[in-house]
Short mmCIF file of C-alpha atoms in Angstrom, two decimals:
data_model
loop_
_atom_site.label_atom_id
_atom_site.label_comp_id
_atom_site.label_asym_id
_atom_site.label_seq_id
_atom_site.Cartn_x
_atom_site.Cartn_y
_atom_site.Cartn_z
CA MET K 1 30.40 16.05 -6.21
CA THR K 2 31.46 17.30 -9.63
CA SER K 3 33.18 15.45 -12.46
CA ASP K 4 36.54 16.96 -11.46
CA HIS K 5 36.32 15.86 -7.80
CA PRO K 6 39.45 13.92 -6.70
CA LEU K 7 37.40 10.95 -5.45
CA LEU K 8 35.56 10.60 -8.75
CA GLU K 9 38.78 11.02 -10.71
CA ALA K 10 40.41 8.25 -8.65
CA LEU K 11 37.41 5.99 -9.20
CA CYS K 12 37.43 6.46 -12.96
CA ALA K 13 41.20 6.03 -13.07
CA GLY K 14 40.90 2.70 -11.31
CA THR K 15 43.01 3.72 -8.31
CA LEU K 16 40.06 3.77 -5.89
CA PRO K 17 37.86 0.65 -5.49
CA ARG K 18 34.15 1.21 -6.09
CA ARG K 19 33.14 0.10 -2.61
CA GLU K 20 35.64 2.49 -0.99
CA PHE K 21 34.34 5.26 -3.23
CA VAL K 22 30.78 4.48 -2.05
CA ARG K 23 31.87 4.49 1.60
CA ARG K 24 33.59 7.87 1.31
CA ALA K 25 30.82 9.42 -0.81
CA LEU K 26 28.15 8.34 1.70
CA ALA K 27 30.23 9.81 4.52
CA ALA K 28 30.28 13.07 2.55
CA GLY K 29 26.46 13.07 2.35
CA VAL K 30 26.02 11.94 -1.26
CA GLY K 31 22.61 10.26 -1.72
CA GLY K 32 21.96 6.90 -3.37
CA GLY K 33 20.60 8.34 -6.61
CA ALA K 34 23.58 10.67 -6.97
CA LEU K 35 25.90 7.74 -6.33
CA ALA K 36 24.20 5.81 -9.11
CA SER K 37 24.92 8.57 -11.63
CA LEU K 38 28.52 9.00 -10.47
CA LEU K 39 29.25 5.28 -10.64
CA ALA K 40 27.64 5.01 -14.06
CA ALA K 41 29.89 7.83 -15.31
CA CYS K 42 32.91 5.61 -14.78
CA GLY K 43 31.47 2.61 -16.58
CA PRO K 44 30.17 -0.74 -15.36
CA ALA K 45 31.55 -2.49 -12.32
CA GLU K 46 33.85 -5.46 -12.60
CA ARG K 47 31.97 -8.73 -12.23
CA GLY K 48 33.38 -11.39 -9.97
CA ASP K 49 32.66 -15.10 -9.78
CA GLU K 50 28.88 -15.54 -9.69
CA THR K 51 28.77 -19.33 -9.54
CA ILE K 52 25.57 -20.52 -7.88
CA PRO K 53 25.81 -23.73 -5.84
CA ALA K 54 24.28 -26.84 -7.37
CA GLU K 55 22.89 -27.93 -4.01
CA LEU K 56 19.86 -26.16 -2.59
CA GLU K 57 20.72 -24.43 0.67
CA ARG K 58 18.46 -25.08 3.65
CA ASN K 59 17.86 -21.42 4.55
CA LEU K 60 16.52 -18.34 2.78
CA THR K 61 16.06 -14.76 4.03
CA ILE K 62 13.61 -12.54 2.13
CA TYR K 63 13.30 -8.75 2.48
CA ASN K 64 10.04 -7.56 0.90
CA TRP K 65 7.43 -4.82 1.12
CA ALA K 66 4.87 -5.14 3.93
CA ASP K 67 1.67 -7.03 2.99
CA TYR K 68 3.13 -8.01 -0.37
CA ILE K 69 2.95 -11.80 -0.46
CA GLY K 70 0.31 -14.52 -0.66
CA GLU K 71 -1.10 -15.88 2.57
CA ASP K 72 0.41 -19.33 2.00
CA THR K 73 3.29 -18.49 -0.38
CA VAL K 74 6.14 -18.85 2.10
CA ALA K 75 4.65 -21.86 3.87
CA GLY K 76 3.97 -23.57 0.53
CA PHE K 77 7.56 -23.06 -0.59
CA GLU K 78 8.86 -24.42 2.72
CA ARG K 79 6.67 -27.53 2.44
CA GLU K 80 7.77 -28.27 -1.12
CA THR K 81 11.49 -27.63 -0.67
CA GLY K 82 12.31 -28.08 2.99
CA VAL K 83 13.97 -24.64 2.97
CA ARG K 84 13.47 -22.58 6.12
CA VAL K 85 12.44 -19.00 5.28
CA VAL K 86 13.02 -15.90 7.37
CA TYR K 87 10.77 -13.09 6.11
CA ASP K 88 11.41 -9.41 6.88
CA THR K 89 9.61 -6.30 5.56
CA TYR K 90 10.24 -2.63 4.73
CA GLU K 91 8.04 0.38 3.91
CA SER K 92 9.97 2.18 1.15
CA ASN K 93 12.70 1.74 -1.45
CA GLU K 94 14.78 4.23 0.50
CA ASP K 95 14.60 1.97 3.57
CA LEU K 96 15.76 -0.98 1.47
CA ILE K 97 18.65 0.90 -0.16
CA ALA K 98 19.76 2.45 3.12
CA LYS K 99 19.89 -0.93 4.85
CA LEU K 100 21.96 -2.48 2.08
CA GLN K 101 24.24 0.54 1.96
CA ALA K 102 24.73 0.24 5.72
CA GLY K 103 26.23 -3.20 5.15
CA ALA K 104 23.35 -5.63 5.74
CA ARG K 105 24.62 -8.91 4.24
CA GLY K 106 22.11 -11.57 5.30
CA TYR K 107 19.38 -11.01 2.71
CA ASP K 108 19.01 -13.48 -0.15
CA LEU K 109 16.06 -11.96 -2.00
CA ILE K 110 14.78 -8.37 -2.22
CA VAL K 111 11.94 -6.69 -4.15
CA PRO K 112 12.99 -3.19 -5.31
CA SER K 113 10.90 -0.93 -7.54
CA ASP K 114 12.05 0.14 -11.00
CA TYR K 115 14.05 3.26 -10.11
CA ALA K 116 15.59 1.54 -7.07
CA VAL K 117 16.93 -1.20 -9.36
CA ARG K 118 18.89 1.46 -11.25
CA VAL K 119 20.47 2.63 -8.01
CA LEU K 120 21.32 -0.86 -6.77
CA ARG K 121 22.80 -1.82 -10.13
CA ALA K 122 24.97 1.27 -10.24
CA LEU K 123 26.14 0.55 -6.68
CA ASP K 124 27.09 -2.97 -7.80
CA MET K 125 24.80 -4.50 -5.16
CA LEU K 126 22.93 -7.01 -7.33
CA ALA K 127 23.99 -10.46 -8.50
CA PRO K 128 23.12 -11.59 -12.04
CA ILE K 129 20.11 -13.87 -12.44
CA ASP K 130 20.80 -17.40 -13.71
CA ARG K 131 17.91 -17.89 -16.15
CA THR K 132 18.70 -21.64 -16.46
CA LEU K 133 17.36 -22.07 -12.91
CA LEU K 134 14.03 -20.41 -13.73
CA GLY K 135 12.03 -23.01 -15.60
CA HIS K 136 8.80 -20.99 -15.34
CA TRP K 137 10.22 -17.82 -16.91
CA GLY K 138 8.09 -18.31 -20.04
CA HIS K 139 4.89 -17.42 -18.14
CA LEU K 140 5.89 -13.74 -17.92
CA ALA K 141 4.15 -11.28 -20.26
CA PRO K 142 6.64 -9.71 -22.72
CA GLY K 143 5.45 -6.19 -21.88
CA PHE K 144 7.01 -6.43 -18.43
CA LEU K 145 10.39 -7.65 -19.66
CA ASP K 146 13.47 -5.80 -20.86
CA ARG K 147 12.50 -2.56 -19.13
CA PRO K 148 14.93 0.39 -19.22
CA PHE K 149 15.92 -0.04 -15.57
CA ASP K 150 17.28 -3.54 -16.35
CA PRO K 151 17.80 -4.26 -20.07
CA GLY K 152 17.62 -7.97 -20.77
CA ASN K 153 16.51 -8.68 -17.18
CA ARG K 154 20.07 -9.51 -16.18
CA PHE K 155 19.37 -8.72 -12.53
CA THR K 156 15.61 -8.82 -11.99
CA VAL K 157 12.52 -11.02 -12.23
CA PRO K 158 9.15 -9.15 -12.49
CA TYR K 159 6.99 -9.62 -9.40
CA LEU K 160 3.98 -7.23 -9.22
CA TRP K 161 2.94 -3.90 -10.71
CA GLY K 162 0.76 -1.20 -9.24
CA VAL K 163 -0.50 2.39 -9.17
CA ALA K 164 -0.46 5.11 -6.51
CA GLY K 165 -3.48 7.37 -6.19
CA LEU K 166 -6.34 8.23 -3.84
CA ALA K 167 -8.14 5.72 -1.63
CA TYR K 168 -11.31 7.02 -0.03
CA ARG K 169 -14.41 6.08 1.95
CA SER K 170 -17.23 6.54 -0.55
CA ASP K 171 -19.74 6.51 2.32
CA ARG K 172 -18.08 9.52 3.96
CA VAL K 173 -16.72 11.78 1.18
CA PRO K 174 -17.41 12.59 -2.49
CA ALA K 175 -15.02 10.90 -4.92
CA PRO K 176 -11.80 12.98 -4.96
CA ASP K 177 -10.29 13.63 -8.39
CA SER K 178 -7.29 15.84 -7.64
CA TRP K 179 -4.26 16.12 -5.38
CA ALA K 180 -5.90 19.38 -4.30
CA VAL K 181 -8.17 17.40 -1.97
CA PHE K 182 -5.34 17.44 0.59
CA HIS K 183 -5.56 21.26 0.61
CA ASP K 184 -9.23 21.16 1.61
CA PRO K 185 -9.64 21.84 5.36
CA THR K 186 -13.09 20.24 5.25
CA TRP K 187 -11.43 16.86 5.74
CA ARG K 188 -8.72 18.00 8.18
CA GLY K 189 -7.54 15.19 10.42
CA LYS K 190 -9.20 12.56 8.22
CA MET K 191 -6.55 12.37 5.51
CA THR K 192 -3.09 10.81 5.15
CA GLN K 193 -0.33 10.79 2.57
CA LEU K 194 2.20 8.04 2.05
CA ASP K 195 5.31 8.10 4.19
CA ASP K 196 7.33 8.01 0.99
CA MET K 197 9.51 10.83 -0.37
CA ARG K 198 9.14 9.93 -4.05
CA GLU K 199 5.37 9.56 -3.85
CA VAL K 200 4.61 12.70 -1.86
CA ILE K 201 6.94 15.12 -3.65
CA GLY K 202 6.15 13.44 -6.98
CA GLY K 203 2.42 13.88 -6.38
CA TRP K 204 2.79 17.60 -5.72
CA LEU K 205 4.92 17.98 -8.83
CA LEU K 206 2.16 16.31 -10.85
CA TYR K 207 -0.37 18.64 -9.23
CA ARG K 208 1.30 21.56 -11.01
CA GLY K 209 1.66 19.68 -14.30
CA ARG K 210 5.34 18.87 -13.84
CA SER K 211 7.35 15.70 -14.10
CA PRO K 212 7.32 13.55 -10.94
CA ASN K 213 11.06 13.09 -11.59
CA SER K 214 11.86 16.81 -11.73
CA ARG K 215 15.36 17.99 -10.87
CA VAL K 216 14.48 21.70 -11.20
CA PRO K 217 15.01 23.50 -7.85
CA ALA K 218 12.19 26.02 -8.42
CA GLU K 219 9.71 23.23 -9.22
CA LEU K 220 10.78 21.28 -6.16
CA ALA K 221 10.40 24.40 -4.03
CA ASP K 222 6.79 24.71 -5.23
CA ALA K 223 6.20 21.05 -4.41
CA LYS K 224 7.53 21.66 -0.90
CA THR K 225 5.16 24.60 -0.47
CA ASP K 226 2.19 22.53 -1.62
CA ALA K 227 3.19 19.63 0.63
CA LEU K 228 3.49 21.86 3.70
CA ARG K 229 0.11 23.42 2.94
CA ALA K 230 -1.39 19.94 2.74
CA LYS K 231 0.38 18.79 5.89
CA ARG K 232 -1.80 21.12 8.00
CA ASN K 233 -4.78 18.96 7.03
CA LEU K 234 -3.14 15.55 7.35
CA LYS K 235 -3.54 13.18 10.23
CA SER K 236 -0.08 11.79 9.43
CA TYR K 237 2.23 10.40 6.78
CA LEU K 238 1.39 6.70 6.75
CA SER K 239 1.92 3.85 4.29
CA SER K 240 0.60 0.28 4.60
CA PRO K 241 -0.81 0.65 8.16
CA VAL K 242 -3.37 3.20 6.92
CA LYS K 243 -5.50 0.30 5.61
CA THR K 244 -6.78 -0.47 9.10
CA GLN K 245 -7.65 3.18 9.66
CA LEU K 246 -9.61 3.35 6.40
CA ILE K 247 -11.52 0.24 7.42
CA ALA K 248 -12.25 1.65 10.90
CA GLY K 249 -13.33 5.03 9.51
CA ASP K 250 -10.56 6.99 11.26
CA VAL K 251 -9.23 8.03 7.83
CA TRP K 252 -11.52 8.99 4.95
CA ILE K 253 -9.02 9.92 2.21
CA ALA K 254 -5.58 8.37 1.83
CA HIS K 255 -2.76 8.69 -0.66
CA LEU K 256 -2.26 4.97 -1.22
CA TRP K 257 -1.41 2.19 -3.65
CA ASN K 258 -4.21 0.44 -5.55
CA GLY K 259 -3.32 -2.98 -4.18
CA ASP K 260 -3.40 -1.86 -0.56
CA THR K 261 -6.73 -0.19 -1.33
CA ALA K 262 -8.04 -3.47 -2.73
CA GLN K 263 -6.90 -5.26 0.43
CA ALA K 264 -8.83 -2.77 2.55
CA ARG K 265 -11.90 -3.06 0.30
CA MET K 266 -12.02 -6.79 1.08
CA GLU K 267 -12.83 -5.73 4.65
CA HIS K 268 -15.07 -2.74 3.84
CA PRO K 269 -16.85 -2.41 0.46
CA ALA K 270 -17.18 1.39 0.72
CA ILE K 271 -13.43 1.86 0.19
CA ALA K 272 -12.72 2.97 -3.39
CA PHE K 273 -9.75 4.13 -5.48
CA ALA K 274 -9.22 6.97 -7.96
CA VAL K 275 -6.32 8.30 -10.03
CA PRO K 276 -6.02 12.12 -9.67
CA ARG K 277 -6.77 14.00 -12.87
CA GLU K 278 -3.23 15.42 -12.76
CA GLY K 279 -1.78 11.91 -12.80
CA GLY K 280 -0.17 9.36 -10.50
CA MET K 281 2.66 6.86 -10.32
CA ILE K 282 2.85 3.44 -11.92
CA TYR K 283 5.60 1.05 -10.97
CA LEU K 284 6.94 -2.44 -11.49
CA ASP K 285 8.48 -4.25 -8.54
CA SER K 286 10.93 -7.05 -9.26
CA MET K 287 12.67 -9.83 -7.37
CA ALA K 288 16.45 -9.48 -7.18
CA VAL K 289 19.36 -11.17 -5.43
CA PRO K 290 21.88 -9.04 -3.49
CA ARG K 291 25.47 -9.67 -4.51
CA THR K 292 26.24 -10.56 -0.88
CA ALA K 293 23.38 -13.11 -0.61
CA PRO K 294 24.59 -16.24 1.22
CA HIS K 295 21.90 -18.51 -0.29
CA LYS K 296 21.68 -17.67 -3.99
CA ARG K 297 20.48 -21.14 -5.05
CA ALA K 298 17.55 -21.00 -2.61
CA ALA K 299 16.75 -17.48 -3.83
CA HIS K 300 16.47 -18.77 -7.41
CA ALA K 301 14.29 -21.66 -6.22
CA PHE K 302 11.90 -19.21 -4.55
CA MET K 303 11.78 -16.96 -7.64
CA ASP K 304 10.94 -19.94 -9.84
CA TYR K 305 8.26 -21.02 -7.35
CA VAL K 306 6.69 -17.52 -7.54
CA LEU K 307 6.75 -17.70 -11.36
CA ARG K 308 4.36 -20.67 -11.33
CA PRO K 309 0.97 -19.36 -12.53
CA ASP K 310 -0.92 -20.84 -9.58
CA VAL K 311 1.43 -19.24 -7.06
CA ALA K 312 1.54 -15.91 -8.92
CA ALA K 313 -2.28 -15.86 -9.03
CA THR K 314 -2.62 -16.31 -5.26
CA ILE K 315 -0.07 -13.53 -4.61
CA ALA K 316 -1.89 -11.10 -6.91
CA ASP K 317 -5.32 -11.96 -5.46
CA ARG K 318 -4.08 -11.59 -1.89
CA THR K 319 -2.30 -8.28 -2.47
CA GLY K 320 -4.68 -6.67 -4.97
CA TYR K 321 -1.84 -5.74 -7.33
CA GLY K 322 -1.35 -6.63 -10.98
CA SER K 323 0.62 -9.72 -11.94
CA PRO K 324 3.15 -9.64 -14.80
CA ASN K 325 2.53 -13.38 -15.15
CA ALA K 326 0.36 -13.74 -18.27
CA ASP K 327 -0.78 -17.26 -17.42
CA ALA K 328 -1.78 -16.32 -13.86
CA LEU K 329 -4.59 -14.01 -14.96
CA ALA K 330 -6.94 -16.85 -15.92
CA LEU K 331 -6.47 -18.37 -12.45
CA GLN K 332 -7.19 -15.20 -10.47
CA GLN K 333 -10.43 -14.38 -8.72
CA ARG K 334 -9.80 -10.62 -9.07
CA PRO K 335 -7.43 -10.06 -12.01
CA VAL K 336 -5.93 -6.59 -12.50
CA ARG K 337 -5.15 -6.02 -16.16
CA MET K 338 -3.00 -3.27 -17.60
CA ASP K 339 -5.82 -2.16 -19.90
CA ASP K 340 -8.21 -2.06 -16.93
CA THR K 341 -6.16 0.51 -15.07
CA GLU K 342 -7.97 3.84 -14.85
CA ALA K 343 -6.35 6.72 -16.75
CA LEU K 344 -3.32 4.71 -17.83
CA ASP K 345 -2.11 7.58 -20.00
CA ARG K 346 -1.86 9.80 -16.90
CA LEU K 347 0.45 7.44 -15.04
CA GLN K 348 4.22 7.84 -14.99
CA TYR K 349 7.16 5.70 -13.89
CA GLN K 350 9.71 6.96 -11.38
CA ASP K 351 13.26 7.48 -12.65
CA ASP K 352 16.55 7.61 -10.82
CA LEU K 353 17.05 11.21 -9.68
CA GLY K 354 20.83 11.15 -10.01
CA GLU K 355 22.60 14.03 -8.30
CA ALA K 356 19.22 15.66 -7.52
CA THR K 357 18.62 12.98 -4.88
CA ALA K 358 20.41 15.08 -2.28
CA LEU K 359 18.06 18.01 -2.97
CA TRP K 360 15.02 15.73 -2.76
CA ASP K 361 16.30 14.27 0.53
CA ARG K 362 16.73 17.74 2.01
CA ILE K 363 13.28 18.89 0.91
CA TRP K 364 11.66 15.73 2.27
CA THR K 365 13.42 16.25 5.62
CA GLU K 366 12.13 19.81 5.71
CA ILE K 367 8.60 18.69 4.86
CA LYS K 368 8.59 16.07 7.61
CA ALA K 369 9.99 18.55 10.12
CA GLY K 370 7.80 21.50 9.03
#
C-alpha cells in the first residue's frame, strides 16, 4: 500500500477512522509491521478517556509467554489482593499481535517484546500507564527505561530481558559457535530451531553478516535459502517445548533463548548455551495494558506487585532471564547481569519491519512449507 493509496489518503485526511483503516488493510493482506508504518505516517492516534477505576476489580486476565513467570507469582498476588487471575500463554509476538488484531478484548495485561510494542502502539492497541499507581517503579534500572520503542515508558513497564542463541548438550556434541551448525548433517534429526519468524530469518541474516532487521529482498532470499538448507537437518521448528527434549536427550542442539536454556539446565547440568560468533538477538519484554482491557486497575496492581524486588527476583530465578529490576539482583540465587552476557557487542535488538513485514511473512510461510 503506497502513500497515494485511497485508503491511506482517507486515513490521513481524517475521513476514515483508524480502526476501520486497520480492518480494511488487514483484509487486503497488509501485515502488522506494515500497518505500524502506515499508521505512523498519519501521526499519532487520538487518545480517549483513560480514567482508571479507583476500586480494584476482582478479576484479572494475563496473556504472557509460556514458562515466563515465577512459580508462586500469580498465587501470591491472588492471596495478597483477593483478585482472581486467569493466566493464558502464547509462543510468539506474532501470535499475540494476531490475536489482538482479531478482536480479542478480554486481556488485561500482555508482555510484548520491544519491536512488538512499536506495532501495538502504532495500531493504537495500548492504554497509557498510570505511573502514580506504580509505587515500586523506582527499583527499575535506568538502562532499561526510555527505550526507543516506547520513549518515556508511556505504555510499558520493563519485565525481563534475554538473548537468543544456541543451547546444546555438552555431553553429546562439541560446543557450537556458528549458525552453520544447522547445516551440518552430522547432527541431522537432533537439532531444532525456534518456531519464530523473526528469530529464524534473523539468525540466517546474521549468518551472512547482515542486519537481522533487513528489508532487502536479495538478502532475505539468501536467508530463505540458508533456512531451507538447514531445515533438512532439523527435527522440527520448536520453541519452549524443546526444553523437555533437550533434557531427555532427543535434541542435542537447539536454537533457543538463554532463559529457557537455564530452565533446562536446572534439570540436566550438561545443557549449555552459546552465542554464535555471527551474533544473536537481545530483547526486552515489557508489561503493557491493552486499550480494551476491562480491568485496568487490577492490571496496574499486578504490575506494581511484579516490580517489588522480592517478586522480581523469584521471577528471574525461575525463568533464567535477566531482570531489569536493579534491587532484585541482590536477592537472586542466579542473577543474570547485562555485563555477564557473553558477546554483548554481537547482540542486536529487533526493529519493526514496516512494509517489509509482508515479505517476511511470505518467506516464512515458504520456509515452513518447503
